[in-house]
CSV table of C-alpha atoms in Angstrom, one decimal:
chain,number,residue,atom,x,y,z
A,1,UNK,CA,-6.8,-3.3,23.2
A,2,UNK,CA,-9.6,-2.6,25.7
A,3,UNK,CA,-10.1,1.5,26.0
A,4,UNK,CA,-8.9,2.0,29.4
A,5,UNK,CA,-5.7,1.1,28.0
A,6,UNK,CA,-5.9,2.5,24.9
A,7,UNK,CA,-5.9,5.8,26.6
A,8,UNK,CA,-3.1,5.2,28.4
A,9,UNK,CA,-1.4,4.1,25.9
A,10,UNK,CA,-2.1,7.5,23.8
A,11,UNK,CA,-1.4,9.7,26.6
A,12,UNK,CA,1.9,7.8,27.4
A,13,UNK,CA,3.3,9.1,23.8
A,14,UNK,CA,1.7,12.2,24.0
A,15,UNK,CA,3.6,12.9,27.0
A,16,UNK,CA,7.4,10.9,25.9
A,17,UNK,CA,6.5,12.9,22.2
A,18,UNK,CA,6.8,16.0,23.9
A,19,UNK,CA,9.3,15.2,27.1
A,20,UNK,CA,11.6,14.3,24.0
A,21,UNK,CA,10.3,17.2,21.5
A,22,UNK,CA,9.0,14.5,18.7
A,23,UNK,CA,7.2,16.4,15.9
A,24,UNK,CA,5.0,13.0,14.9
A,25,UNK,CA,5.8,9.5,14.7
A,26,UNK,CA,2.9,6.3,13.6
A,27,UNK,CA,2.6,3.2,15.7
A,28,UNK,CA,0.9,0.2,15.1
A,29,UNK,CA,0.4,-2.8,17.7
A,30,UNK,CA,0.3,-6.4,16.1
A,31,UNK,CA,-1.5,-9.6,18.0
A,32,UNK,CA,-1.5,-12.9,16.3
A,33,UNK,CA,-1.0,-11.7,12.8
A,34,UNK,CA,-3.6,-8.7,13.5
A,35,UNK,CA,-3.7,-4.7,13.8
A,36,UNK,CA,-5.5,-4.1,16.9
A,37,UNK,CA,-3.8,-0.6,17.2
A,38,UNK,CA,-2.7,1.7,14.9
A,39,UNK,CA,-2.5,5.7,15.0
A,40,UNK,CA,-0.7,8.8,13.5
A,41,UNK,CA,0.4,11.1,16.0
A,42,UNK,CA,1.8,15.1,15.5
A,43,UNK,CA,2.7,16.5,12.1
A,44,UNK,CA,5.0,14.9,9.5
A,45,UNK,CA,5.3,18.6,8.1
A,46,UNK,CA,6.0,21.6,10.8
A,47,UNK,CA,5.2,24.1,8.3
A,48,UNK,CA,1.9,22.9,6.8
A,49,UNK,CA,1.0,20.6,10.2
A,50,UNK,CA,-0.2,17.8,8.2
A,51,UNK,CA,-1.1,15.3,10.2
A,52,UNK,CA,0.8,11.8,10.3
A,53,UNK,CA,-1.9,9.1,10.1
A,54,UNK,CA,-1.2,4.9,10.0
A,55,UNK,CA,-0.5,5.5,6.4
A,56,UNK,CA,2.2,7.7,6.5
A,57,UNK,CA,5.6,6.9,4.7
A,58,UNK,CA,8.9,7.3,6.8
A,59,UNK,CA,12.4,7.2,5.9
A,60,UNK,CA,13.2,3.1,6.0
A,61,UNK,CA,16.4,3.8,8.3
A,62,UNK,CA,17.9,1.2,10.3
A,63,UNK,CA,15.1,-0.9,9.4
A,64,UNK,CA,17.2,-2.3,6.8
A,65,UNK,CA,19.6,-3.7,9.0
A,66,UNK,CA,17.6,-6.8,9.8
A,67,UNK,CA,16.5,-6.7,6.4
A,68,UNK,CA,19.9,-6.9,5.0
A,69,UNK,CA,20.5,-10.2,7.4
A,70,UNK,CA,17.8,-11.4,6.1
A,71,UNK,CA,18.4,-11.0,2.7
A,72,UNK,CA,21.8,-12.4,3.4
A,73,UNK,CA,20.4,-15.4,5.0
A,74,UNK,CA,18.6,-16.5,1.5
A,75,UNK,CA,22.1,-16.2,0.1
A,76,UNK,CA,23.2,-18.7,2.8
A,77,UNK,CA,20.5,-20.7,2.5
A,78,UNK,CA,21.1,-21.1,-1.0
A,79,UNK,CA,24.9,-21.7,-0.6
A,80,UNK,CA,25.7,-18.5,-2.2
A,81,UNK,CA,27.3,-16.6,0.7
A,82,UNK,CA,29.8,-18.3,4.0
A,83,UNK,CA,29.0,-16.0,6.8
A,84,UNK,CA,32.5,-17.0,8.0
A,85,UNK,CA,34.4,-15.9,4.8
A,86,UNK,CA,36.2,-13.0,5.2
A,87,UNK,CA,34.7,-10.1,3.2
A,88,UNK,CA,37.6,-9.6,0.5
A,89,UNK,CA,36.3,-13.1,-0.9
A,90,UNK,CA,33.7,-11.0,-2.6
A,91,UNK,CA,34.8,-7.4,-2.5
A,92,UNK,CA,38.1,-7.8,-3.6
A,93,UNK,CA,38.4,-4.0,-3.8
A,94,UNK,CA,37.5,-4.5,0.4
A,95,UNK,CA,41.1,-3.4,2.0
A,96,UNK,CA,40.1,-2.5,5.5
A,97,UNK,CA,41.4,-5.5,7.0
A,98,UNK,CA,41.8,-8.6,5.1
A,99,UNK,CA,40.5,-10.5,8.1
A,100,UNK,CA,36.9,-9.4,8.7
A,101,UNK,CA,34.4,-11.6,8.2
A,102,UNK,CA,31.3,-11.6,6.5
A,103,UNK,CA,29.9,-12.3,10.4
A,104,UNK,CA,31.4,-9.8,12.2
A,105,UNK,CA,29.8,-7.3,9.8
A,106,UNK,CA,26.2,-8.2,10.5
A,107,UNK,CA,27.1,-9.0,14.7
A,108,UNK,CA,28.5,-5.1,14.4
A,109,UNK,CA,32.1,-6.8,15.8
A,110,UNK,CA,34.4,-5.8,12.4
A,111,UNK,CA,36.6,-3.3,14.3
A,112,UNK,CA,35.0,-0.4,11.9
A,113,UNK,CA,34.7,2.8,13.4
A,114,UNK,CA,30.8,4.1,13.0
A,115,UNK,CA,30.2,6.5,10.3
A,116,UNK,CA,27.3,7.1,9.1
A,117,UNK,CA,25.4,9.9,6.0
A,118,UNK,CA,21.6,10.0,7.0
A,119,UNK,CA,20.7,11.3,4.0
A,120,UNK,CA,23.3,10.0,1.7
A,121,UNK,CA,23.6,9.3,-1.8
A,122,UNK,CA,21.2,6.9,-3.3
A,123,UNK,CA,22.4,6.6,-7.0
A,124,UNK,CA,23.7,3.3,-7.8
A,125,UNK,CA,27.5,4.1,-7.5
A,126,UNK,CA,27.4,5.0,-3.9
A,127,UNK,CA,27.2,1.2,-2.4
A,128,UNK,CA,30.4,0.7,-4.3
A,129,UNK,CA,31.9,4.3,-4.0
A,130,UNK,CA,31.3,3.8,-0.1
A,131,UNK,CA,33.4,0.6,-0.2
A,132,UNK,CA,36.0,2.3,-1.7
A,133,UNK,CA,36.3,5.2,0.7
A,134,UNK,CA,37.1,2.6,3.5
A,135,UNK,CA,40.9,2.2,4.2
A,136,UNK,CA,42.5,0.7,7.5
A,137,UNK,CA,42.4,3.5,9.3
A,138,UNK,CA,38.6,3.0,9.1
A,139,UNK,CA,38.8,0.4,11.8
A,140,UNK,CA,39.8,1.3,15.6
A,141,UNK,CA,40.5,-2.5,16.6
A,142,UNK,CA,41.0,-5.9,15.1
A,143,UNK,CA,38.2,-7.4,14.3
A,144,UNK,CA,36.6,-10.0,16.5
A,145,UNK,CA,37.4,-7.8,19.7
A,146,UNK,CA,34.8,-5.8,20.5
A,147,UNK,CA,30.6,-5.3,19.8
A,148,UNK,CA,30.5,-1.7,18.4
A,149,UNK,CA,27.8,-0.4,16.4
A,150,UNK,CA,29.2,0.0,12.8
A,151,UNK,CA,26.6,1.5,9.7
A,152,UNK,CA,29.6,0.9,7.4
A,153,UNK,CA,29.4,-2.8,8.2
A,154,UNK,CA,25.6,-2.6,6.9
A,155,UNK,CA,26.5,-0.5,3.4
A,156,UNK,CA,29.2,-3.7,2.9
A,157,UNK,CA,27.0,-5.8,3.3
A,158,UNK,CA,24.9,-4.2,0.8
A,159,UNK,CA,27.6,-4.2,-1.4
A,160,UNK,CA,28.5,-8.3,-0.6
A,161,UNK,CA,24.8,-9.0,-1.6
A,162,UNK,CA,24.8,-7.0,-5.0
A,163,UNK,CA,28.3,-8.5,-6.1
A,164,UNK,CA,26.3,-12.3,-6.0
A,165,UNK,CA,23.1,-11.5,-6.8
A,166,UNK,CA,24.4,-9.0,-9.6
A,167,UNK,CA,21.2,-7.0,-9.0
A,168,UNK,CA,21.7,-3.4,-6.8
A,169,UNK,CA,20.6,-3.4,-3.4
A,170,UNK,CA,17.5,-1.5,-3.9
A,171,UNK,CA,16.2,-3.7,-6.8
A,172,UNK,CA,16.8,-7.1,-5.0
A,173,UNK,CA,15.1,-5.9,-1.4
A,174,UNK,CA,12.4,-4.1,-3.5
A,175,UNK,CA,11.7,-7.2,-6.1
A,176,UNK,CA,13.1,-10.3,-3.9
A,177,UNK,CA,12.7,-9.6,-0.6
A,178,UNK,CA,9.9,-7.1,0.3
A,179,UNK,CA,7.1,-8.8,-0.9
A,180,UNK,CA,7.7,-12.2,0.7
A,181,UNK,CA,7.5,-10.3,3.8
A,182,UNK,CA,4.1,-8.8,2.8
A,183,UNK,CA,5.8,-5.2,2.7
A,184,UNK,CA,4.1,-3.7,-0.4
A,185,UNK,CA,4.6,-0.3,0.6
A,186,UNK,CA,8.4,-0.4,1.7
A,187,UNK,CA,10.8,1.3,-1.3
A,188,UNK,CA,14.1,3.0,-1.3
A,189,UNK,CA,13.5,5.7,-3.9
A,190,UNK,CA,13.5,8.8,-1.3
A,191,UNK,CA,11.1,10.4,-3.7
């Protein structure tokens, strides 16, 4: 990036950092397979002020929403998984609605009311405990009617991928999936 815009870059998220009170956040800028921008900006601690540089670890978030379809697109690829089946095909235990598909999961169109726990379990019941917890009254429509964002769809699809690869979700994105994509720093241990 030449400098001129560099700067106004940098003051550009100075100014939306504090318009919508951000404490830090890291931003990198990729051309052809390249870094040609990356910087740390604010604190990634209020109390001490440590600064956030480029190497700074966040919270993996919604990143692993496209990560899941991705992962789930191997399993297609290798014939393992029929983005058309409906979901009880491979979470019997599934008894939301009988008819949702696999697809409307990932295309957020299930009919599942969001829900969401930020900071949620991470132990290696809760894919499976979270599965459970879903009834009918967990949807708000039939599936296939309307684009809503769902997380739910996105810890059942977790849940779809461990019951055929018989490896947790963590493992399997850590071990399988995260290095293809170059990602050696990505985990989901939270400490």
């Amino acid at each position: 990036l030449g400098d001129t815009r560099t700067q106004k870059l940098i003051a550009k998220i100075q100014t939306e950092m504090q318009g919508q009170n951000v404490n830090g956040m890291a931003m990198a800028i990729v051309q052809n397979g390249t870094v040609v921008f990356q910087q740390g900006f604010g604190v990634r601690d209020t109390e001490t002020k440590a600064p956030i540089t480029p190497q700074t670890l966040f919270r993996i978030g919604s990143t692993t929403k496209p990560l899941t379809v991705i992962a789930l697109m191997r399993l297609v690829e290798a014939g393992q998984l029929d983005l058309d089946a409906p979901v009880v095909n491979y979470l019997p235990q599934f008894n939301v609605n009988p008819k949702i598909t696999v697809q409307q999961l990932l295309s957020h169109t299930s009919g599942l009311a969001d829900a969401a726990e930020p900071y949620g379990r991470t132990d290696p019941a809760a894919l499976r405990d979270s599965i459970t917890r879903l009834n009918p009254q967990s949807a708000f429509t039939s599936p296939g009617t309307v684009f809503s964002y769902a997380n739910p769809g996105f810890s059942i699809a977790g849940a779809i991928l461990e019951a055929i690869t018989k490896e947790s979700y963590p493992r399997y994105m850590e071990e399988q999936l995260f290095p293809k994509l170059g990602m050696t720093r990505t985990l989901f241990n939270p400490s």
